[in-house]
JSON list of C-alpha atoms in Angstrom, two decimals:
[
{"chain": "A", "resi": 14, "resn": "UNK", "atom": "CA", "xyz": [-10.61, -15.27, -4.48]},
{"chain": "A", "resi": 15, "resn": "UNK", "atom": "CA", "xyz": [-9.73, -12.97, -1.61]},
{"chain": "A", "resi": 16, "resn": "UNK", "atom": "CA", "xyz": [-11.75, -9.81, -1.31]},
{"chain": "A", "resi": 17, "resn": "UNK", "atom": "CA", "xyz": [-11.16, -6.81, 0.91]},
{"chain": "A", "resi": 18, "resn": "UNK", "atom": "CA", "xyz": [-13.60, -3.94, 1.31]},
{"chain": "A", "resi": 19, "resn": "UNK", "atom": "CA", "xyz": [-13.44, -0.65, 3.14]},
{"chain": "A", "resi": 20, "resn": "UNK", "atom": "CA", "xyz": [-16.97, 0.33, 3.96]},
{"chain": "A", "resi": 21, "resn": "UNK", "atom": "CA", "xyz": [-17.05, 3.82, 2.55]},
{"chain": "A", "resi": 22, "resn": "UNK", "atom": "CA", "xyz": [-15.08, 5.90, 0.12]},
{"chain": "A", "resi": 23, "resn": "UNK", "atom": "CA", "xyz": [-15.41, 9.01, 2.26]},
{"chain": "A", "resi": 24, "resn": "UNK", "atom": "CA", "xyz": [-16.13, 9.88, 5.87]},
{"chain": "A", "resi": 25, "resn": "UNK", "atom": "CA", "xyz": [-16.74, 13.40, 7.15]},
{"chain": "A", "resi": 26, "resn": "UNK", "atom": "CA", "xyz": [-16.65, 14.14, 10.86]},
{"chain": "A", "resi": 27, "resn": "UNK", "atom": "CA", "xyz": [-16.36, 17.09, 13.21]},
{"chain": "A", "resi": 28, "resn": "UNK", "atom": "CA", "xyz": [-13.12, 17.88, 15.02]},
{"chain": "A", "resi": 29, "resn": "UNK", "atom": "CA", "xyz": [-12.97, 16.25, 18.44]},
{"chain": "A", "resi": 30, "resn": "UNK", "atom": "CA", "xyz": [-15.20, 13.31, 17.49]},
{"chain": "A", "resi": 31, "resn": "UNK", "atom": "CA", "xyz": [-14.07, 9.72, 17.06]},
{"chain": "A", "resi": 32, "resn": "UNK", "atom": "CA", "xyz": [-13.63, 8.52, 13.50]},
{"chain": "A", "resi": 33, "resn": "UNK", "atom": "CA", "xyz": [-14.34, 4.83, 12.88]},
{"chain": "A", "resi": 34, "resn": "UNK", "atom": "CA", "xyz": [-13.28, 3.18, 9.65]},
{"chain": "A", "resi": 35, "resn": "UNK", "atom": "CA", "xyz": [-14.18, -0.38, 8.68]},
{"chain": "A", "resi": 36, "resn": "UNK", "atom": "CA", "xyz": [-12.32, -3.03, 6.76]},
{"chain": "A", "resi": 37, "resn": "UNK", "atom": "CA", "xyz": [-14.06, -6.29, 5.83]},
{"chain": "A", "resi": 38, "resn": "UNK", "atom": "CA", "xyz": [-12.63, -9.30, 4.06]},
{"chain": "A", "resi": 39, "resn": "UNK", "atom": "CA", "xyz": [-13.95, -12.55, 2.63]},
{"chain": "A", "resi": 40, "resn": "UNK", "atom": "CA", "xyz": [-12.65, -15.92, 1.52]},
{"chain": "A", "resi": 41, "resn": "UNK", "atom": "CA", "xyz": [-9.58, -15.48, 3.58]},
{"chain": "A", "resi": 42, "resn": "UNK", "atom": "CA", "xyz": [-7.89, -15.91, 6.96]},
{"chain": "A", "resi": 43, "resn": "UNK", "atom": "CA", "xyz": [-5.00, -13.42, 7.15]},
{"chain": "A", "resi": 44, "resn": "UNK", "atom": "CA", "xyz": [-2.20, -13.80, 9.65]},
{"chain": "A", "resi": 45, "resn": "UNK", "atom": "CA", "xyz": [-2.26, -10.03, 10.21]},
{"chain": "A", "resi": 46, "resn": "UNK", "atom": "CA", "xyz": [-3.88, -6.83, 9.09]},
{"chain": "A", "resi": 47, "resn": "UNK", "atom": "CA", "xyz": [-2.35, -3.38, 8.71]},
{"chain": "A", "resi": 48, "resn": "UNK", "atom": "CA", "xyz": [-3.52, 0.20, 8.41]},
{"chain": "A", "resi": 49, "resn": "UNK", "atom": "CA", "xyz": [-1.73, 2.84, 6.36]},
{"chain": "A", "resi": 50, "resn": "UNK", "atom": "CA", "xyz": [-2.24, 6.56, 5.96]},
{"chain": "A", "resi": 51, "resn": "UNK", "atom": "CA", "xyz": [-1.89, 8.22, 2.56]},
{"chain": "A", "resi": 52, "resn": "UNK", "atom": "CA", "xyz": [-1.78, 11.96, 2.02]},
{"chain": "A", "resi": 53, "resn": "UNK", "atom": "CA", "xyz": [-2.43, 13.47, -1.44]},
{"chain": "A", "resi": 54, "resn": "UNK", "atom": "CA", "xyz": [0.56, 13.07, -3.73]},
{"chain": "A", "resi": 55, "resn": "UNK", "atom": "CA", "xyz": [2.45, 10.92, -1.22]},
{"chain": "A", "resi": 56, "resn": "UNK", "atom": "CA", "xyz": [3.09, 7.24, -0.67]},
{"chain": "A", "resi": 57, "resn": "UNK", "atom": "CA", "xyz": [1.27, 5.26, 2.03]},
{"chain": "A", "resi": 58, "resn": "UNK", "atom": "CA", "xyz": [2.76, 5.38, 5.52]},
{"chain": "A", "resi": 59, "resn": "UNK", "atom": "CA", "xyz": [2.46, 2.48, 7.96]},
{"chain": "A", "resi": 60, "resn": "UNK", "atom": "CA", "xyz": [0.39, 3.14, 11.09]},
{"chain": "A", "resi": 61, "resn": "UNK", "atom": "CA", "xyz": [-0.50, -0.07, 12.90]},
{"chain": "A", "resi": 62, "resn": "UNK", "atom": "CA", "xyz": [-0.37, -3.84, 12.53]},
{"chain": "A", "resi": 63, "resn": "UNK", "atom": "CA", "xyz": [-2.58, -6.31, 14.37]},
{"chain": "A", "resi": 64, "resn": "UNK", "atom": "CA", "xyz": [-2.09, -10.07, 14.29]},
{"chain": "A", "resi": 65, "resn": "UNK", "atom": "CA", "xyz": [-4.81, -12.72, 14.11]},
{"chain": "A", "resi": 66, "resn": "UNK", "atom": "CA", "xyz": [-4.38, -13.65, 17.77]},
{"chain": "A", "resi": 67, "resn": "UNK", "atom": "CA", "xyz": [-4.75, -10.04, 18.94]},
{"chain": "A", "resi": 68, "resn": "UNK", "atom": "CA", "xyz": [-8.10, -8.39, 19.59]},
{"chain": "A", "resi": 69, "resn": "UNK", "atom": "CA", "xyz": [-7.00, -4.80, 19.92]},
{"chain": "A", "resi": 70, "resn": "UNK", "atom": "CA", "xyz": [-3.94, -2.59, 19.39]},
{"chain": "A", "resi": 71, "resn": "UNK", "atom": "CA", "xyz": [-3.43, 1.02, 20.42]},
{"chain": "A", "resi": 72, "resn": "UNK", "atom": "CA", "xyz": [-0.99, 3.75, 19.48]},
{"chain": "A", "resi": 73, "resn": "UNK", "atom": "CA", "xyz": [-1.59, 7.21, 20.91]},
{"chain": "A", "resi": 74, "resn": "UNK", "atom": "CA", "xyz": [-5.04, 8.30, 19.57]},
{"chain": "A", "resi": 75, "resn": "UNK", "atom": "CA", "xyz": [-5.29, 5.30, 17.24]},
{"chain": "A", "resi": 76, "resn": "UNK", "atom": "CA", "xyz": [-6.97, 2.00, 18.03]},
{"chain": "A", "resi": 77, "resn": "UNK", "atom": "CA", "xyz": [-7.40, -1.04, 15.82]},
{"chain": "A", "resi": 78, "resn": "UNK", "atom": "CA", "xyz": [-9.57, -4.07, 16.49]},
{"chain": "A", "resi": 79, "resn": "UNK", "atom": "CA", "xyz": [-9.52, -7.37, 14.66]},
{"chain": "A", "resi": 80, "resn": "UNK", "atom": "CA", "xyz": [-12.46, -9.78, 14.74]},
{"chain": "A", "resi": 81, "resn": "UNK", "atom": "CA", "xyz": [-11.55, -12.94, 12.85]},
{"chain": "A", "resi": 82, "resn": "UNK", "atom": "CA", "xyz": [-15.05, -14.34, 13.33]},
{"chain": "A", "resi": 83, "resn": "UNK", "atom": "CA", "xyz": [-16.72, -11.35, 11.68]},
{"chain": "A", "resi": 84, "resn": "UNK", "atom": "CA", "xyz": [-13.75, -11.01, 9.29]},
{"chain": "A", "resi": 85, "resn": "UNK", "atom": "CA", "xyz": [-13.58, -7.35, 10.14]},
{"chain": "A", "resi": 86, "resn": "UNK", "atom": "CA", "xyz": [-11.18, -4.72, 11.44]},
{"chain": "A", "resi": 87, "resn": "UNK", "atom": "CA", "xyz": [-12.19, -1.37, 12.89]},
{"chain": "A", "resi": 88, "resn": "UNK", "atom": "CA", "xyz": [-9.81, 1.59, 12.91]},
{"chain": "A", "resi": 89, "resn": "UNK", "atom": "CA", "xyz": [-10.58, 4.37, 15.38]},
{"chain": "A", "resi": 90, "resn": "UNK", "atom": "CA", "xyz": [-9.10, 7.85, 15.68]},
{"chain": "A", "resi": 91, "resn": "UNK", "atom": "CA", "xyz": [-10.16, 9.48, 18.92]},
{"chain": "A", "resi": 92, "resn": "UNK", "atom": "CA", "xyz": [-10.26, 13.25, 19.47]},
{"chain": "A", "resi": 93, "resn": "UNK", "atom": "CA", "xyz": [-9.86, 13.72, 15.72]},
{"chain": "A", "resi": 94, "resn": "UNK", "atom": "CA", "xyz": [-8.11, 16.78, 14.34]},
{"chain": "A", "resi": 95, "resn": "UNK", "atom": "CA", "xyz": [-8.09, 18.41, 10.90]},
{"chain": "A", "resi": 96, "resn": "UNK", "atom": "CA", "xyz": [-4.52, 17.10, 10.53]},
{"chain": "A", "resi": 97, "resn": "UNK", "atom": "CA", "xyz": [-5.95, 13.57, 10.59]},
{"chain": "A", "resi": 98, "resn": "UNK", "atom": "CA", "xyz": [-7.62, 14.26, 7.24]},
{"chain": "A", "resi": 99, "resn": "UNK", "atom": "CA", "xyz": [-6.18, 11.74, 4.77]},
{"chain": "A", "resi": 100, "resn": "UNK", "atom": "CA", "xyz": [-6.99, 8.48, 3.03]},
{"chain": "A", "resi": 101, "resn": "UNK", "atom": "CA", "xyz": [-6.63, 5.40, 5.20]},
{"chain": "A", "resi": 102, "resn": "UNK", "atom": "CA", "xyz": [-5.82, 2.05, 3.63]},
{"chain": "A", "resi": 103, "resn": "UNK", "atom": "CA", "xyz": [-6.42, -1.38, 5.06]},
{"chain": "A", "resi": 104, "resn": "UNK", "atom": "CA", "xyz": [-4.01, -4.14, 4.00]},
{"chain": "A", "resi": 105, "resn": "UNK", "atom": "CA", "xyz": [-4.08, -7.88, 4.58]},
{"chain": "A", "resi": 106, "resn": "UNK", "atom": "CA", "xyz": [-1.36, -10.43, 4.59]},
{"chain": "A", "resi": 107, "resn": "UNK", "atom": "CA", "xyz": [-1.73, -12.20, 1.25]},
{"chain": "A", "resi": 108, "resn": "UNK", "atom": "CA", "xyz": [-0.53, -15.51, 2.58]},
{"chain": "A", "resi": 109, "resn": "UNK", "atom": "CA", "xyz": [0.33, -16.71, -0.89]},
{"chain": "A", "resi": 110, "resn": "UNK", "atom": "CA", "xyz": [3.14, -16.46, -3.35]},
{"chain": "A", "resi": 111, "resn": "UNK", "atom": "CA", "xyz": [2.18, -13.17, -4.94]},
{"chain": "A", "resi": 112, "resn": "UNK", "atom": "CA", "xyz": [4.00, -10.77, -2.71]},
{"chain": "A", "resi": 113, "resn": "UNK", "atom": "CA", "xyz": [3.02, -9.66, 0.73]},
{"chain": "A", "resi": 114, "resn": "UNK", "atom": "CA", "xyz": [-0.14, -7.62, 0.87]},
{"chain": "A", "resi": 115, "resn": "UNK", "atom": "CA", "xyz": [-3.60, -7.03, -0.55]},
{"chain": "A", "resi": 116, "resn": "UNK", "atom": "CA", "xyz": [-4.84, -3.46, -0.16]},
{"chain": "A", "resi": 117, "resn": "UNK", "atom": "CA", "xyz": [-8.33, -2.06, 0.17]},
{"chain": "A", "resi": 118, "resn": "UNK", "atom": "CA", "xyz": [-9.38, 0.93, -1.91]},
{"chain": "A", "resi": 119, "resn": "UNK", "atom": "CA", "xyz": [-9.16, 3.26, 1.06]},
{"chain": "A", "resi": 120, "resn": "UNK", "atom": "CA", "xyz": [-11.47, 5.59, 2.98]},
{"chain": "A", "resi": 121, "resn": "UNK", "atom": "CA", "xyz": [-10.95, 9.33, 2.64]},
{"chain": "A", "resi": 122, "resn": "UNK", "atom": "CA", "xyz": [-11.40, 10.95, 6.03]},
{"chain": "A", "resi": 123, "resn": "UNK", "atom": "CA", "xyz": [-12.16, 14.65, 6.31]},
{"chain": "A", "resi": 124, "resn": "UNK", "atom": "CA", "xyz": [-12.14, 16.24, 9.76]},
{"chain": "A", "resi": 125, "resn": "UNK", "atom": "CA", "xyz": [-13.86, 19.64, 9.83]},
{"chain": "A", "resi": 126, "resn": "UNK", "atom": "CA", "xyz": [-12.85, 22.27, 12.41]},
{"chain": "B", "resi": 15, "resn": "UNK", "atom": "CA", "xyz": [18.48, 7.39, 5.74]},
{"chain": "B", "resi": 16, "resn": "UNK", "atom": "CA", "xyz": [16.63, 8.59, 2.67]},
{"chain": "B", "resi": 17, "resn": "UNK", "atom": "CA", "xyz": [14.34, 5.55, 2.82]},
{"chain": "B", "resi": 18, "resn": "UNK", "atom": "CA", "xyz": [12.75, 4.65, -0.52]},
{"chain": "B", "resi": 19, "resn": "UNK", "atom": "CA", "xyz": [13.35, 7.11, -3.35]},
{"chain": "B", "resi": 20, "resn": "UNK", "atom": "CA", "xyz": [11.72, 7.18, -6.76]},
{"chain": "B", "resi": 21, "resn": "UNK", "atom": "CA", "xyz": [12.49, 9.12, -9.92]},
{"chain": "B", "resi": 22, "resn": "UNK", "atom": "CA", "xyz": [11.04, 10.82, -11.82]},
{"chain": "B", "resi": 23, "resn": "UNK", "atom": "CA", "xyz": [8.13, 12.28, -9.87]},
{"chain": "B", "resi": 24, "resn": "UNK", "atom": "CA", "xyz": [6.13, 13.04, -13.03]},
{"chain": "B", "resi": 25, "resn": "UNK", "atom": "CA", "xyz": [6.42, 11.72, -16.57]},
{"chain": "B", "resi": 26, "resn": "UNK", "atom": "CA", "xyz": [4.43, 12.07, -19.78]},
{"chain": "B", "resi": 27, "resn": "UNK", "atom": "CA", "xyz": [4.93, 9.49, -22.51]},
{"chain": "B", "resi": 28, "resn": "UNK", "atom": "CA", "xyz": [3.50, 8.96, -25.95]},
{"chain": "B", "resi": 29, "resn": "UNK", "atom": "CA", "xyz": [1.96, 5.60, -26.80]},
{"chain": "B", "resi": 30, "resn": "UNK", "atom": "CA", "xyz": [4.66, 3.16, -27.82]},
{"chain": "B", "resi": 31, "resn": "UNK", "atom": "CA", "xyz": [7.52, 4.88, -26.03]},
{"chain": "B", "resi": 32, "resn": "UNK", "atom": "CA", "xyz": [9.57, 3.03, -23.43]},
{"chain": "B", "resi": 33, "resn": "UNK", "atom": "CA", "xyz": [10.98, 4.25, -20.17]},
{"chain": "B", "resi": 34, "resn": "UNK", "atom": "CA", "xyz": [12.35, 3.12, -16.82]},
{"chain": "B", "resi": 35, "resn": "UNK", "atom": "CA", "xyz": [11.02, 4.17, -13.44]},
{"chain": "B", "resi": 36, "resn": "UNK", "atom": "CA", "xyz": [13.79, 4.18, -10.89]},
{"chain": "B", "resi": 37, "resn": "UNK", "atom": "CA", "xyz": [13.50, 2.96, -7.30]},
{"chain": "B", "resi": 38, "resn": "UNK", "atom": "CA", "xyz": [16.22, 2.79, -4.67]},
{"chain": "B", "resi": 39, "resn": "UNK", "atom": "CA", "xyz": [16.31, 2.09, -0.94]},
{"chain": "B", "resi": 40, "resn": "UNK", "atom": "CA", "xyz": [19.11, 2.54, 1.56]},
{"chain": "B", "resi": 41, "resn": "UNK", "atom": "CA", "xyz": [17.73, 0.37, 4.38]},
{"chain": "B", "resi": 42, "resn": "UNK", "atom": "CA", "xyz": [19.31, -2.90, 3.18]},
{"chain": "B", "resi": 43, "resn": "UNK", "atom": "CA", "xyz": [15.85, -4.38, 2.69]},
{"chain": "B", "resi": 44, "resn": "UNK", "atom": "CA", "xyz": [15.66, -7.72, 0.91]},
{"chain": "B", "resi": 45, "resn": "UNK", "atom": "CA", "xyz": [12.09, -7.39, -0.36]},
{"chain": "B", "resi": 46, "resn": "UNK", "atom": "CA", "xyz": [11.08, -4.76, -2.91]},
{"chain": "B", "resi": 47, "resn": "UNK", "atom": "CA", "xyz": [7.92, -4.36, -4.93]},
{"chain": "B", "resi": 48, "resn": "UNK", "atom": "CA", "xyz": [6.13, -2.17, -7.43]},
{"chain": "B", "resi": 49, "resn": "UNK", "atom": "CA", "xyz": [2.46, -1.18, -7.18]},
{"chain": "B", "resi": 50, "resn": "UNK", "atom": "CA", "xyz": [0.20, 0.88, -9.34]},
{"chain": "B", "resi": 51, "resn": "UNK", "atom": "CA", "xyz": [-2.65, 2.94, -7.90]},
{"chain": "B", "resi": 52, "resn": "UNK", "atom": "CA", "xyz": [-5.63, 3.94, -9.99]},
{"chain": "B", "resi": 53, "resn": "UNK", "atom": "CA", "xyz": [-8.69, 6.00, -8.98]},
{"chain": "B", "resi": 54, "resn": "UNK", "atom": "CA", "xyz": [-11.30, 3.83, -7.28]},
{"chain": "B", "resi": 55, "resn": "UNK", "atom": "CA", "xyz": [-8.96, 0.87, -7.02]},
{"chain": "B", "resi": 56, "resn": "UNK", "atom": "CA", "xyz": [-6.61, -0.34, -4.37]},
{"chain": "B", "resi": 57, "resn": "UNK", "atom": "CA", "xyz": [-2.90, -0.65, -4.80]},
{"chain": "B", "resi": 58, "resn": "UNK", "atom": "CA", "xyz": [-2.19, -3.51, -7.20]},
{"chain": "B", "resi": 59, "resn": "UNK", "atom": "CA", "xyz": [1.05, -5.42, -7.21]},
{"chain": "B", "resi": 60, "resn": "UNK", "atom": "CA", "xyz": [2.98, -5.41, -10.50]},
{"chain": "B", "resi": 61, "resn": "UNK", "atom": "CA", "xyz": [6.25, -7.21, -9.73]},
{"chain": "B", "resi": 62, "resn": "UNK", "atom": "CA", "xyz": [8.24, -8.02, -6.65]},
{"chain": "B", "resi": 63, "resn": "UNK", "atom": "CA", "xyz": [11.69, -9.23, -5.65]},
{"chain": "B", "resi": 64, "resn": "UNK", "atom": "CA", "xyz": [12.69, -11.22, -2.59]},
{"chain": "B", "resi": 65, "resn": "UNK", "atom": "CA", "xyz": [16.37, -10.46, -3.06]},
{"chain": "B", "resi": 66, "resn": "UNK", "atom": "CA", "xyz": [19.05, -9.53, -5.55]},
{"chain": "B", "resi": 67, "resn": "UNK", "atom": "CA", "xyz": [18.74, -11.62, -8.71]},
{"chain": "B", "resi": 68, "resn": "UNK", "atom": "CA", "xyz": [15.22, -12.88, -7.88]},
{"chain": "B", "resi": 69, "resn": "UNK", "atom": "CA", "xyz": [12.04, -11.36, -9.28]},
{"chain": "B", "resi": 70, "resn": "UNK", "atom": "CA", "xyz": [8.49, -12.57, -9.73]},
{"chain": "B", "resi": 71, "resn": "UNK", "atom": "CA", "xyz": [5.19, -11.40, -11.14]},
{"chain": "B", "resi": 72, "resn": "UNK", "atom": "CA", "xyz": [2.39, -9.88, -9.14]},
{"chain": "B", "resi": 73, "resn": "UNK", "atom": "CA", "xyz": [-1.25, -9.33, -9.98]},
{"chain": "B", "resi": 74, "resn": "UNK", "atom": "CA", "xyz": [-0.82, -7.05, -13.04]},
{"chain": "B", "resi": 75, "resn": "UNK", "atom": "CA", "xyz": [2.60, -7.73, -14.64]},
{"chain": "B", "resi": 76, "resn": "UNK", "atom": "CA", "xyz": [1.75, -7.41, -18.34]},
{"chain": "B", "resi": 77, "resn": "UNK", "atom": "CA", "xyz": [3.63, -4.62, -20.12]},
{"chain": "B", "resi": 78, "resn": "UNK", "atom": "CA", "xyz": [6.24, -4.26, -17.38]},
{"chain": "B", "resi": 79, "resn": "UNK", "atom": "CA", "xyz": [9.69, -5.72, -16.79]},
{"chain": "B", "resi": 80, "resn": "UNK", "atom": "CA", "xyz": [11.88, -5.63, -13.71]},
{"chain": "B", "resi": 81, "resn": "UNK", "atom": "CA", "xyz": [15.36, -6.67, -12.69]},
{"chain": "B", "resi": 82, "resn": "UNK", "atom": "CA", "xyz": [17.21, -6.68, -9.37]},
{"chain": "B", "resi": 83, "resn": "UNK", "atom": "CA", "xyz": [20.96, -6.60, -9.85]},
{"chain": "B", "resi": 84, "resn": "UNK", "atom": "CA", "xyz": [21.65, -5.03, -6.45]},
{"chain": "B", "resi": 85, "resn": "UNK", "atom": "CA", "xyz": [19.90, -5.01, -3.08]},
{"chain": "B", "resi": 86, "resn": "UNK", "atom": "CA", "xyz": [19.38, -1.26, -3.33]},
{"chain": "B", "resi": 87, "resn": "UNK", "atom": "CA", "xyz": [17.84, -0.81, -6.78]},
{"chain": "B", "resi": 88, "resn": "UNK", "atom": "CA", "xyz": [14.66, -2.15, -8.37]},
{"chain": "B", "resi": 89, "resn": "UNK", "atom": "CA", "xyz": [13.85, -0.39, -11.67]},
{"chain": "B", "resi": 90, "resn": "UNK", "atom": "CA", "xyz": [10.53, -0.87, -13.47]},
{"chain": "B", "resi": 91, "resn": "UNK", "atom": "CA", "xyz": [10.61, -0.81, -17.25]},
{"chain": "B", "resi": 92, "resn": "UNK", "atom": "CA", "xyz": [7.67, -0.03, -19.49]},
{"chain": "B", "resi": 93, "resn": "UNK", "atom": "CA", "xyz": [8.41, -1.71, -22.78]},
{"chain": "B", "resi": 94, "resn": "UNK", "atom": "CA", "xyz": [5.86, 0.01, -25.04]},
{"chain": "B", "resi": 95, "resn": "UNK", "atom": "CA", "xyz": [3.69, 2.44, -23.13]},
{"chain": "B", "resi": 96, "resn": "UNK", "atom": "CA", "xyz": [-0.08, 2.29, -23.51]},
{"chain": "B", "resi": 97, "resn": "UNK", "atom": "CA", "xyz": [-2.78, 4.69, -22.25]},
{"chain": "B", "resi": 98, "resn": "UNK", "atom": "CA", "xyz": [-3.95, 1.92, -19.86]},
{"chain": "B", "resi": 99, "resn": "UNK", "atom": "CA", "xyz": [-0.63, 2.33, -18.04]},
{"chain": "B", "resi": 100, "resn": "UNK", "atom": "CA", "xyz": [-1.51, 5.86, -17.01]},
{"chain": "B", "resi": 101, "resn": "UNK", "atom": "CA", "xyz": [-1.32, 5.59, -13.24]},
{"chain": "B", "resi": 102, "resn": "UNK", "atom": "CA", "xyz": [0.60, 6.46, -10.11]},
{"chain": "B", "resi": 103, "resn": "UNK", "atom": "CA", "xyz": [3.39, 3.99, -9.45]},
{"chain": "B", "resi": 104, "resn": "UNK", "atom": "CA", "xyz": [4.74, 3.24, -6.00]},
{"chain": "B", "resi": 105, "resn": "UNK", "atom": "CA", "xyz": [7.84, 1.33, -5.06]},
{"chain": "B", "resi": 106, "resn": "UNK", "atom": "CA", "xyz": [7.92, -0.31, -1.63]},
{"chain": "B", "resi": 107, "resn": "UNK", "atom": "CA", "xyz": [10.38, -2.30, 0.42]},
{"chain": "B", "resi": 108, "resn": "UNK", "atom": "CA", "xyz": [10.42, -4.38, 3.58]},
{"chain": "B", "resi": 109, "resn": "UNK", "atom": "CA", "xyz": [13.10, -6.08, 5.61]},
{"chain": "B", "resi": 110, "resn": "UNK", "atom": "CA", "xyz": [12.37, -9.43, 3.97]},
{"chain": "B", "resi": 111, "resn": "UNK", "atom": "CA", "xyz": [9.60, -11.32, 2.23]},
{"chain": "B", "resi": 112, "resn": "UNK", "atom": "CA", "xyz": [6.78, -11.87, 4.74]},
{"chain": "B", "resi": 113, "resn": "UNK", "atom": "CA", "xyz": [7.90, -8.88, 6.80]},
{"chain": "B", "resi": 114, "resn": "UNK", "atom": "CA", "xyz": [4.59, -7.10, 7.11]},
{"chain": "B", "resi": 115, "resn": "UNK", "atom": "CA", "xyz": [5.59, -3.46, 7.36]},
{"chain": "B", "resi": 116, "resn": "UNK", "atom": "CA", "xyz": [6.09, -1.87, 3.97]},
{"chain": "B", "resi": 117, "resn": "UNK", "atom": "CA", "xyz": [8.03, 1.36, 3.36]},
{"chain": "B", "resi": 118, "resn": "UNK", "atom": "CA", "xyz": [6.72, 3.23, 0.35]},
{"chain": "B", "resi": 119, "resn": "UNK", "atom": "CA", "xyz": [8.39, 5.72, -1.93]},
{"chain": "B", "resi": 120, "resn": "UNK", "atom": "CA", "xyz": [6.78, 9.04, -2.88]},
{"chain": "B", "resi": 121, "resn": "UNK", "atom": "CA", "xyz": [5.42, 7.74, -6.18]},
{"chain": "B", "resi": 122, "resn": "UNK", "atom": "CA", "xyz": [5.74, 8.50, -9.90]},
{"chain": "B", "resi": 123, "resn": "UNK", "atom": "CA", "xyz": [2.75, 9.92, -11.70]},
{"chain": "B", "resi": 124, "resn": "UNK", "atom": "CA", "xyz": [2.80, 8.64, -15.28]},
{"chain": "B", "resi": 125, "resn": "UNK", "atom": "CA", "xyz": [0.56, 9.83, -18.10]},
{"chain": "B", "resi": 126, "resn": "UNK", "atom": "CA", "xyz": [0.53, 8.04, -21.44]},
{"chain": "B", "resi": 127, "resn": "UNK", "atom": "CA", "xyz": [-1.10, 9.95, -24.30]}
]
């Protein structure tokens, strides 16, 4: 069955550094991959989508890469700020009949001033 | 637009009680879904609907019922609450089935004692 893993439950970095979060998947070839941000007590909010034929996508300080050979996506936040502290979820196109997406468990990012 | 709204925000039930979690969206989205989120686990799909009058089961449907009489509303019913249903429930919508970007509601935190 499909499996999606985000490499760590928590990531602590210093303000101004680049945060890199990893999403790996197995037994699967998704048409696209998405990243969401979730703040405590709130619902996930869509950030970026990258399709299988795209290598990289950027939005302001955010960058996502998608390597279908390695079955991996990297999510980068450059010049990180304390306001970037949140949980970041990776989600894959399910490709089947059971709804749209499969979500990873998330990585909690803490940016220290 | 209010987006996706959910009520109530918090609820405590006793084992065996029933209740309905409300979800509404004002974006004229065809696709709506319910997820539950538990500590250490990703979002898991409970039920989804591709349009008014059409519903289907997701990954963890047992103990839950849904209906979709209008495009706007997608209530989730717990028939006989169990402690295992203690969770945070999120409703989400997208333009149509296979539209990747999901819009999430703020969530309902449910505790079953």
